mmCIF file of C-alpha atoms and ligand atoms in Angstrom:
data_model
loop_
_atom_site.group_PDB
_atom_site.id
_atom_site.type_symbol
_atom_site.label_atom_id
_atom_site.label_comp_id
_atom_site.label_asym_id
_atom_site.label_seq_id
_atom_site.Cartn_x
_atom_site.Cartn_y
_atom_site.Cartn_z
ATOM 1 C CA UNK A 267 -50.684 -39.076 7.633
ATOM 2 C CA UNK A 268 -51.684 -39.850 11.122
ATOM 3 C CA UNK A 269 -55.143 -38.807 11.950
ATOM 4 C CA UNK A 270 -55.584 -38.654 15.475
ATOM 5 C CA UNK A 271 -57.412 -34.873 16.159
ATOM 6 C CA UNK A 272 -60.033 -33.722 14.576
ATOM 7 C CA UNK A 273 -60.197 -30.135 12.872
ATOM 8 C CA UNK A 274 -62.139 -28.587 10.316
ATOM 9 C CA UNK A 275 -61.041 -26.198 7.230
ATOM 10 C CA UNK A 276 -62.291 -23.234 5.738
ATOM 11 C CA UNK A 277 -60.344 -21.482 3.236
ATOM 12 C CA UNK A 278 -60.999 -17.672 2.696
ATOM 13 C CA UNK A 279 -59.467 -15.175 1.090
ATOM 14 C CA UNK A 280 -56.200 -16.748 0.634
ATOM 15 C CA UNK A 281 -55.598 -18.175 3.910
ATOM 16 C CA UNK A 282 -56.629 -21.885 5.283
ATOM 17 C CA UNK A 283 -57.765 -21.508 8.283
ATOM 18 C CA UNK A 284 -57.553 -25.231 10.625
ATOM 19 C CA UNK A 285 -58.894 -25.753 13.587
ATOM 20 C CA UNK A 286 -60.997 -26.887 16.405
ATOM 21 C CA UNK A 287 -62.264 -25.489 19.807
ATOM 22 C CA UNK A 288 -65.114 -26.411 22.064
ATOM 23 C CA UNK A 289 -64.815 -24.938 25.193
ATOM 24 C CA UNK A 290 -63.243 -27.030 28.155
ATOM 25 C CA UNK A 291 -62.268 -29.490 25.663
ATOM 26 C CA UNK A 292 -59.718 -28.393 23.557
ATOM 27 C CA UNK A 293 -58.565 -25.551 20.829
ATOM 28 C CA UNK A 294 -56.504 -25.611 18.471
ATOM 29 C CA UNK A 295 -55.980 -23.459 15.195
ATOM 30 C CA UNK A 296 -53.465 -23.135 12.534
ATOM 31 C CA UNK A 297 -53.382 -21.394 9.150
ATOM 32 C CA UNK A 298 -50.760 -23.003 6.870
ATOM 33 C CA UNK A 299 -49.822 -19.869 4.482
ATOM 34 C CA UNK A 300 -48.970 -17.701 7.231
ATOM 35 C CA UNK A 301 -46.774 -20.506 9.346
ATOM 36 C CA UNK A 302 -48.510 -20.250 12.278
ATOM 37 C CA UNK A 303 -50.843 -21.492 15.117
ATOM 38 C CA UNK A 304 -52.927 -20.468 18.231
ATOM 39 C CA UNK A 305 -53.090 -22.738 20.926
ATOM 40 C CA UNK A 306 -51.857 -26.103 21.635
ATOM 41 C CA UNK A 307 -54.966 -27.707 23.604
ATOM 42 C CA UNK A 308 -54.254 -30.541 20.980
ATOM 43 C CA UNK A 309 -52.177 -31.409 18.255
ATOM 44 C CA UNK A 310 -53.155 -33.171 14.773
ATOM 45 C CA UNK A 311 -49.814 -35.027 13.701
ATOM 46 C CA UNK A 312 -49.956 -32.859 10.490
ATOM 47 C CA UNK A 313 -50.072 -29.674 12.224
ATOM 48 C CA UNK A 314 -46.359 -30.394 13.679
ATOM 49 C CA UNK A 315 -44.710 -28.931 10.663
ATOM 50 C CA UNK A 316 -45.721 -25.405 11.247
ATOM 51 C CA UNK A 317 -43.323 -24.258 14.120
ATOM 52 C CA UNK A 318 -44.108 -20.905 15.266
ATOM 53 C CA UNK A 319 -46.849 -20.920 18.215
ATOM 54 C CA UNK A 320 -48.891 -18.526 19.698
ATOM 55 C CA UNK A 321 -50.566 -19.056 23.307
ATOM 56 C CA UNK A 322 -53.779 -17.386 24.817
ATOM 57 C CA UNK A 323 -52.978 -18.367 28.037
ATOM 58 C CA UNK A 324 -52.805 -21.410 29.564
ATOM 59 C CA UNK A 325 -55.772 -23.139 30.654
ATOM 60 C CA UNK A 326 -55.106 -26.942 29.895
ATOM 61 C CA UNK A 327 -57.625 -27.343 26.954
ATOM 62 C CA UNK A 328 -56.080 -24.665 25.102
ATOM 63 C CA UNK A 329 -51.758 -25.538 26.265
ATOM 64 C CA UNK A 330 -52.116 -29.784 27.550
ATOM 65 C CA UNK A 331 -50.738 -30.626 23.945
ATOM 66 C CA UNK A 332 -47.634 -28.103 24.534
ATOM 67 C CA UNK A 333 -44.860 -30.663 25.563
ATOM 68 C CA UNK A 334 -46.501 -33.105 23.114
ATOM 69 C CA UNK A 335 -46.098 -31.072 20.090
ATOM 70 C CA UNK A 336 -42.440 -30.402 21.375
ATOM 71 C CA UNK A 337 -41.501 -34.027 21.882
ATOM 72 C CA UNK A 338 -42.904 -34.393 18.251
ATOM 73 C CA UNK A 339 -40.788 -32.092 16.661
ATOM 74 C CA UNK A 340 -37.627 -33.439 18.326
ATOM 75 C CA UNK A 341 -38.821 -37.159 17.626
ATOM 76 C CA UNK A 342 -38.803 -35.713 13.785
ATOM 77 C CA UNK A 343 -35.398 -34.148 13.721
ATOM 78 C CA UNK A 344 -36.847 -30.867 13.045
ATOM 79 C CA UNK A 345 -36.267 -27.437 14.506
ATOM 80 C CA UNK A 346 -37.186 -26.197 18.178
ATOM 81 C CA UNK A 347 -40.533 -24.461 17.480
ATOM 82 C CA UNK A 348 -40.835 -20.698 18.906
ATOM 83 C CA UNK A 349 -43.965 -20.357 21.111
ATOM 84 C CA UNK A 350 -45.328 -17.312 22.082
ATOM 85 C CA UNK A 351 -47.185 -16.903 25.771
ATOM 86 C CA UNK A 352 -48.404 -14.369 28.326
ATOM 87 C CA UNK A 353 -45.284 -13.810 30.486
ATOM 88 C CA UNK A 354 -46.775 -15.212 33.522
ATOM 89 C CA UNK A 355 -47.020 -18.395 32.112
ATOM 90 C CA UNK A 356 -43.692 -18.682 31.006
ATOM 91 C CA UNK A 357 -42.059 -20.049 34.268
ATOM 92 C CA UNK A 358 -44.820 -22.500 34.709
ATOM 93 C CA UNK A 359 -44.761 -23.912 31.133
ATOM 94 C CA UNK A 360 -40.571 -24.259 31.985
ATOM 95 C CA UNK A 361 -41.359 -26.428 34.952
ATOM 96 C CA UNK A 362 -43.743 -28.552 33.414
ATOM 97 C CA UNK A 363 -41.398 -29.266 30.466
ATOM 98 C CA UNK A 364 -38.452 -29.735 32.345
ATOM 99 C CA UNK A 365 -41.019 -32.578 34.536
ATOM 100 C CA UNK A 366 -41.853 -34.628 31.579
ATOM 101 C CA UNK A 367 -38.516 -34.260 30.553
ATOM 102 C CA UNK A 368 -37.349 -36.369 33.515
ATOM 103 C CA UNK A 369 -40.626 -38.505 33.088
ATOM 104 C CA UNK A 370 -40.052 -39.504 29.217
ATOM 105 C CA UNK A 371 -35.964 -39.183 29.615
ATOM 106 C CA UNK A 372 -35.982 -37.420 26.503
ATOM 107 C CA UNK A 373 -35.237 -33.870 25.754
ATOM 108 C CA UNK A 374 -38.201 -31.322 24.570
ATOM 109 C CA UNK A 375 -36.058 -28.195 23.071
ATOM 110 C CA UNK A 376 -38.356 -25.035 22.280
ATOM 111 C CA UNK A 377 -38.158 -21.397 22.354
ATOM 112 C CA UNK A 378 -40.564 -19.981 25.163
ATOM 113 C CA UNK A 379 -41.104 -16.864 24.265
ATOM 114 C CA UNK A 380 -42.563 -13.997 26.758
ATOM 115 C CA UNK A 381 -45.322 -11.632 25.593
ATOM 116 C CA UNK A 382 -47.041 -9.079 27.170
ATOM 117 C CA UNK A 383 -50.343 -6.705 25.454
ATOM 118 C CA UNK A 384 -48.411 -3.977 23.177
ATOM 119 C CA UNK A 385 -45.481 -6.079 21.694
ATOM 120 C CA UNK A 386 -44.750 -6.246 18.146
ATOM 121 C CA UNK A 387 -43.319 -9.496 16.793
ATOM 122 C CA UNK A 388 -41.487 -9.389 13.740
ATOM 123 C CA UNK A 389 -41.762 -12.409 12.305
ATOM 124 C CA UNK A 390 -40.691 -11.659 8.535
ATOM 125 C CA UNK A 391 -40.839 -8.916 6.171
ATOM 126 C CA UNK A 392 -44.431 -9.664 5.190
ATOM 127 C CA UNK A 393 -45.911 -10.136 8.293
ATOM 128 C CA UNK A 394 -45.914 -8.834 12.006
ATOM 129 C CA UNK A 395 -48.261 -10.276 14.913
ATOM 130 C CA UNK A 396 -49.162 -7.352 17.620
ATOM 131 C CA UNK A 397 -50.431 -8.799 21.025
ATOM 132 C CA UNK A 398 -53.488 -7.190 22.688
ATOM 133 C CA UNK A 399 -54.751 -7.428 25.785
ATOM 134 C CA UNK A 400 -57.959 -9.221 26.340
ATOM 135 C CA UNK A 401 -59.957 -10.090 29.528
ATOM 136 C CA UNK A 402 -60.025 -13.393 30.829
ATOM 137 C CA UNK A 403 -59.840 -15.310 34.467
ATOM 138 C CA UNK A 404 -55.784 -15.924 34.100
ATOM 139 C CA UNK A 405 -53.390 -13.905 32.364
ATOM 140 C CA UNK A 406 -54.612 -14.002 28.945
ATOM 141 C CA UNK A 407 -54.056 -12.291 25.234
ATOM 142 C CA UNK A 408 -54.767 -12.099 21.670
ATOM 143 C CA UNK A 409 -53.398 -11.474 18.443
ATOM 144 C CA UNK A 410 -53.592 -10.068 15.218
ATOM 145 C CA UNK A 411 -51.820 -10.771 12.457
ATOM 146 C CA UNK A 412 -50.486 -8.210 10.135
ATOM 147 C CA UNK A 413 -49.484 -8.445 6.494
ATOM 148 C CA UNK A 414 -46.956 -5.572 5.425
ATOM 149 C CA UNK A 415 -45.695 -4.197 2.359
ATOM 150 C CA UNK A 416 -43.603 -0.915 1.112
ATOM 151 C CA UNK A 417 -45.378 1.905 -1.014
ATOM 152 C CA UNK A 418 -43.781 4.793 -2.580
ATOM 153 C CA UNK A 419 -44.594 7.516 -0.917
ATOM 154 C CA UNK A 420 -47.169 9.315 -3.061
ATOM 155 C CA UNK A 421 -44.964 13.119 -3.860
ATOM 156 C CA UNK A 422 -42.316 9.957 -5.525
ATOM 157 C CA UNK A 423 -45.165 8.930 -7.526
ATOM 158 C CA UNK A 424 -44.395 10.592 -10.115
ATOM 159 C CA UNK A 425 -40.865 9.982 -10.849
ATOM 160 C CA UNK A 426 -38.523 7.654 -12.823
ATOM 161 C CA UNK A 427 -36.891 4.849 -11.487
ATOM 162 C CA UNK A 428 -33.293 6.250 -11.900
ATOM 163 C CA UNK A 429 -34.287 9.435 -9.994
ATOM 164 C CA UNK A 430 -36.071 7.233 -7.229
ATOM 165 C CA UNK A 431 -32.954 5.674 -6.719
ATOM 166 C CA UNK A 432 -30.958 8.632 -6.367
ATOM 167 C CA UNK A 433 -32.975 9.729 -3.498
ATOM 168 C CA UNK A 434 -32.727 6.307 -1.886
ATOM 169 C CA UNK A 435 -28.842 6.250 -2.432
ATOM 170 C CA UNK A 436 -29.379 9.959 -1.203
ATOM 171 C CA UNK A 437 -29.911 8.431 2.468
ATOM 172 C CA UNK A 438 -33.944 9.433 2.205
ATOM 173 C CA UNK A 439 -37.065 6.854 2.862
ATOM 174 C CA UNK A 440 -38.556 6.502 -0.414
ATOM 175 C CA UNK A 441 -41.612 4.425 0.572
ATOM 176 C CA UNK A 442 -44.085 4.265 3.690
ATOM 177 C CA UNK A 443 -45.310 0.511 5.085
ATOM 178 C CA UNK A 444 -49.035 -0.203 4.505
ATOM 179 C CA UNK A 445 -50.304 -2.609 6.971
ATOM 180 C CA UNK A 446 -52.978 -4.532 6.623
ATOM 181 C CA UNK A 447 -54.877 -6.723 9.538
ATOM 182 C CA UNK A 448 -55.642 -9.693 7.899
ATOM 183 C CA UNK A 449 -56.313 -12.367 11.136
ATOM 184 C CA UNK A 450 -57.579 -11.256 14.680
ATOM 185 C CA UNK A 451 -57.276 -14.378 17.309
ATOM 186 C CA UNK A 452 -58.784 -13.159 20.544
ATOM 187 C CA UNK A 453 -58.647 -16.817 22.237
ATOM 188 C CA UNK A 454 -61.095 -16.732 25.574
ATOM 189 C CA UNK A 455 -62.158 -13.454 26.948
ATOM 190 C CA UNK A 456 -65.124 -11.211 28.046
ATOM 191 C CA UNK A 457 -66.805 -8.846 25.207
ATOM 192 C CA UNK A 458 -63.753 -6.336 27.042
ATOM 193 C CA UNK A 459 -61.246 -8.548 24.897
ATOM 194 C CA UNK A 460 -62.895 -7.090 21.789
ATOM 195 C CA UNK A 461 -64.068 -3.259 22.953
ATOM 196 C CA UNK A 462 -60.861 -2.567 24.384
ATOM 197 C CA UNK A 463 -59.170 -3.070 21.057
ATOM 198 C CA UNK A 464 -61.128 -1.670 18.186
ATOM 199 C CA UNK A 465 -58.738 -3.407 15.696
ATOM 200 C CA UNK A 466 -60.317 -6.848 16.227
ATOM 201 C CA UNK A 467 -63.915 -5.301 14.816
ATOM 202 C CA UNK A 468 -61.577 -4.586 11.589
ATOM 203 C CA UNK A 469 -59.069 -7.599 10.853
ATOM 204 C CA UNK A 470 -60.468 -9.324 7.848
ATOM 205 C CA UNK A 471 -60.853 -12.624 9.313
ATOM 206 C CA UNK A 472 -61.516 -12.783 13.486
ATOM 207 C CA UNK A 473 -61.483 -15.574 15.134
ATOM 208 C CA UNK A 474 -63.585 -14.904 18.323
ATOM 209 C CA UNK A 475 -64.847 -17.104 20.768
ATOM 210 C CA UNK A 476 -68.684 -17.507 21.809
ATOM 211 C CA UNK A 477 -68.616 -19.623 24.763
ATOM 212 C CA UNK A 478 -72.401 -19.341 25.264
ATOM 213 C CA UNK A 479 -75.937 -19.220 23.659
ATOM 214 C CA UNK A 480 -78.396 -20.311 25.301
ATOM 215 C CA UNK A 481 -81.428 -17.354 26.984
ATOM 216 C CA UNK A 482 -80.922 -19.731 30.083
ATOM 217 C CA UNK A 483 -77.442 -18.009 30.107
ATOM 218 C CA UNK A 484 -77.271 -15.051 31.738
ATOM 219 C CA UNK A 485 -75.048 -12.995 29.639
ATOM 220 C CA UNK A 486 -73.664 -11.175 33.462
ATOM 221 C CA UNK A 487 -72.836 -14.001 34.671
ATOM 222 C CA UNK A 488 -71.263 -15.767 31.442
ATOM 223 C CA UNK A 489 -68.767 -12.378 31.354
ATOM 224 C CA UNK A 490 -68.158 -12.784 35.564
ATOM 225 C CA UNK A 491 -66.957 -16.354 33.797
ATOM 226 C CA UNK A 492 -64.448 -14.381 31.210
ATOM 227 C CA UNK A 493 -66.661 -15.378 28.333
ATOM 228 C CA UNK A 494 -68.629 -14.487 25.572
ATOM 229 C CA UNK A 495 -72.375 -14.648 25.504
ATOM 230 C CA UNK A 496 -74.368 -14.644 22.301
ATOM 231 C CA UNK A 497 -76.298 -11.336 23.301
ATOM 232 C CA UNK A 498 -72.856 -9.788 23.518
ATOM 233 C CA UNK A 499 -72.365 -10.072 20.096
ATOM 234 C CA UNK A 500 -75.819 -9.368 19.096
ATOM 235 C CA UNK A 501 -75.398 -6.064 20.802
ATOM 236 C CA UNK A 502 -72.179 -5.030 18.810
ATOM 237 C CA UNK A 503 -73.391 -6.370 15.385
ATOM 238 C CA UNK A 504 -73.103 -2.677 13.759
ATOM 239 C CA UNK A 505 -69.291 -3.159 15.121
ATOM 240 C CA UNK A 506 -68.064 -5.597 13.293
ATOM 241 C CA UNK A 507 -66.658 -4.543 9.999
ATOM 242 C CA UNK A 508 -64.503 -7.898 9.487
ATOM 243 C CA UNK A 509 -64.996 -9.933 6.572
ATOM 244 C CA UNK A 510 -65.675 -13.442 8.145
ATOM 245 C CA UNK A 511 -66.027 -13.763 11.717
ATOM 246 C CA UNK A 512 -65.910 -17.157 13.079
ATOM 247 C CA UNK A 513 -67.633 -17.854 16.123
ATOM 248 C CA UNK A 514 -65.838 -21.324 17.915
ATOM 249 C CA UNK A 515 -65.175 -22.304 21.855
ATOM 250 C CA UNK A 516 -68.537 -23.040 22.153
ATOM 251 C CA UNK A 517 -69.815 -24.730 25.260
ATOM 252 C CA UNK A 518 -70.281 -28.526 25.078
ATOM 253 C CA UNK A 519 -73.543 -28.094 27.179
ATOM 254 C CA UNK A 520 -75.483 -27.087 24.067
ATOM 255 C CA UNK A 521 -75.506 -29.452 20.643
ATOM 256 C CA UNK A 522 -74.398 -28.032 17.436
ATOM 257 C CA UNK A 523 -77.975 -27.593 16.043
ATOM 258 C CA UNK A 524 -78.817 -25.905 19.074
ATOM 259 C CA UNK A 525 -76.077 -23.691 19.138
ATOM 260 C CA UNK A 526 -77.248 -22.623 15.057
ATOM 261 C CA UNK A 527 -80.334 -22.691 16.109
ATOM 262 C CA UNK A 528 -80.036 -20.146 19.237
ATOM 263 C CA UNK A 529 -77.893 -17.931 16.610
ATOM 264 C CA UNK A 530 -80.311 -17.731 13.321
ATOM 265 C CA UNK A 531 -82.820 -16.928 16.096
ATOM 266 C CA UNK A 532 -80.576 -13.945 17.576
ATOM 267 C CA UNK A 533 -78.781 -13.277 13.934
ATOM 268 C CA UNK A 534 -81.314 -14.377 10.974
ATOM 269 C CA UNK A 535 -78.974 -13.166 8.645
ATOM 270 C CA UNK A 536 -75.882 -14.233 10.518
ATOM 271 C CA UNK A 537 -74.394 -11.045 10.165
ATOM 272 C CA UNK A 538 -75.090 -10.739 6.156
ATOM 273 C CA UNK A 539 -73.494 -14.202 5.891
ATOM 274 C CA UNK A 540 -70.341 -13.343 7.555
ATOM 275 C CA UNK A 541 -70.287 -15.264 10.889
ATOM 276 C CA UNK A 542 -69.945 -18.705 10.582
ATOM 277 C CA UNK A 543 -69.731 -20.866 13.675
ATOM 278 C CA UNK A 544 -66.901 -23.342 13.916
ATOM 279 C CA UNK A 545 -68.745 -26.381 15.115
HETATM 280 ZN ZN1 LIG B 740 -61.004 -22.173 26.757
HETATM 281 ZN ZN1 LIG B 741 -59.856 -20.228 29.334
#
């Protein structure tokens, strides 16, 4: 193992969560049992085996890593990765690969894939990814990660398997799909990001960012910035119904004990022990 990024790891409810993100620095976040990743600001050498991508939008500390990680993958002999991107970055991202292709003579094959707020992404038959719209200074989005599974519809309940069967054979749907939000990823956005899409208060884990802290920080301005301000959060505490909420993309202005410190001021009980800042 090459270490040559930092991240840290927090493992909850069956899923690892990796990552790292300090505002204008770089983020980065993968979770290994679902085989996939938000942003490519930077790339740990261990994260290249997961090869399905998904992009907030592309300012550099959160896509500089992109042709990187694809040169990587290559350099290994393994697959093109898929990544996932607001469609207006799409072109963009093309002509940047295609100019370190000619700088590094060496070929960087991916799958750019467009996305816009609404899609669906099937990406097996446990688990879909729906993109939302969230509110940022470029084109920007989120995500949310679904897990899926079949239930017999409940008037089946009651029967045997043999006469289940003859219903499916019959041509009829037998069983409903259940889904369950298990990972919301909102990457950088105004408070809008969140409000605007009332599933991200409910996904079990969310990943949101908090950009800034600090009293000094007018909370206006900070969302005229497409951030998140502290007191936006602390005004929507009764909203947020998610099991762990992770608070990351803070600003490098503040130190981490000032950042905990600003939020057990604002938070004493840090939302009954369910936010936990990713610092
Ligand atoms: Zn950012
Ligand atoms: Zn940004």
């Amino acid at each position: 193992m090459v270490e040559n990024t930092p991240y840290h790891t927090l493992e909850f409810n069956g899923l690892t969560i990796e990552g790292y993100s300090r505002a204008a620095v770089q983020s980065y976040w993968r979770v290994p049992e679902l085989k996939l990743g938000f942003d490519l600001g930077a790339h740990p050498w261990d994260f290249m085996g997961t090869g399905t991508w998904f992009l907030s939008h592309t300012h550099l500390d959160h896509v500089a890593a992109l042709p990187v990680y694809v040169a990587r993958r290559r350099m290994m002999k393994m697959d093109p990765p898929t990544i996932y991107m607001p469609e207006e970055a799409v072109e963009g991202v093309k002509q940047v690969l295609t100019a370190f292709s000619r700088l590094d003579r060496g070929r960087l094959p991916c799958h750019l894939k467009p996305v816009v707020a609404g899609d669906e992404i099937h990406l097996s038959r446990e688990l879909v990814v729906t993109v939302i719209g969230t509110d940022h200074r470029i084109p920007s989005v989120g995500y949310v990660v679904w897990e899926r599974r079949k239930k017999l519809k409940s008037e089946y309940q009651k029967l045997t398997g043999e006469q289940i069967r003859d219903i499916r054979l019959s041509g009829e749907e037998v069983s409903r799909e259940i889904r369950t939000p298990r990972l919301g990823y909102l990457g950088d956005s105004t408070p809008r990001g969140l409000d605007n899409n009332p599933v991200m208060y409910e996904t079990e884990i969310l990943i949101t960012e908090l950009t800034f802290v600090s009293p000094d920080h007018r909370p206006e301005r900070i969302r005229k910035l497409g951030h998140i301000h502290l007191d936006h959060i602390v005004e929507r505490r009764e909203r947020f119904q998610n099991k762990l909420i992770i608070a990351a993309h803070l600003s490098t202005r503040y130190h981490s004990r000032q950042v905990e410190r600003f939020v057990k001021k604002a938070l004493p009980d840090m939302l009954e022990g369910r936010l936990h800042l990713w610092l």
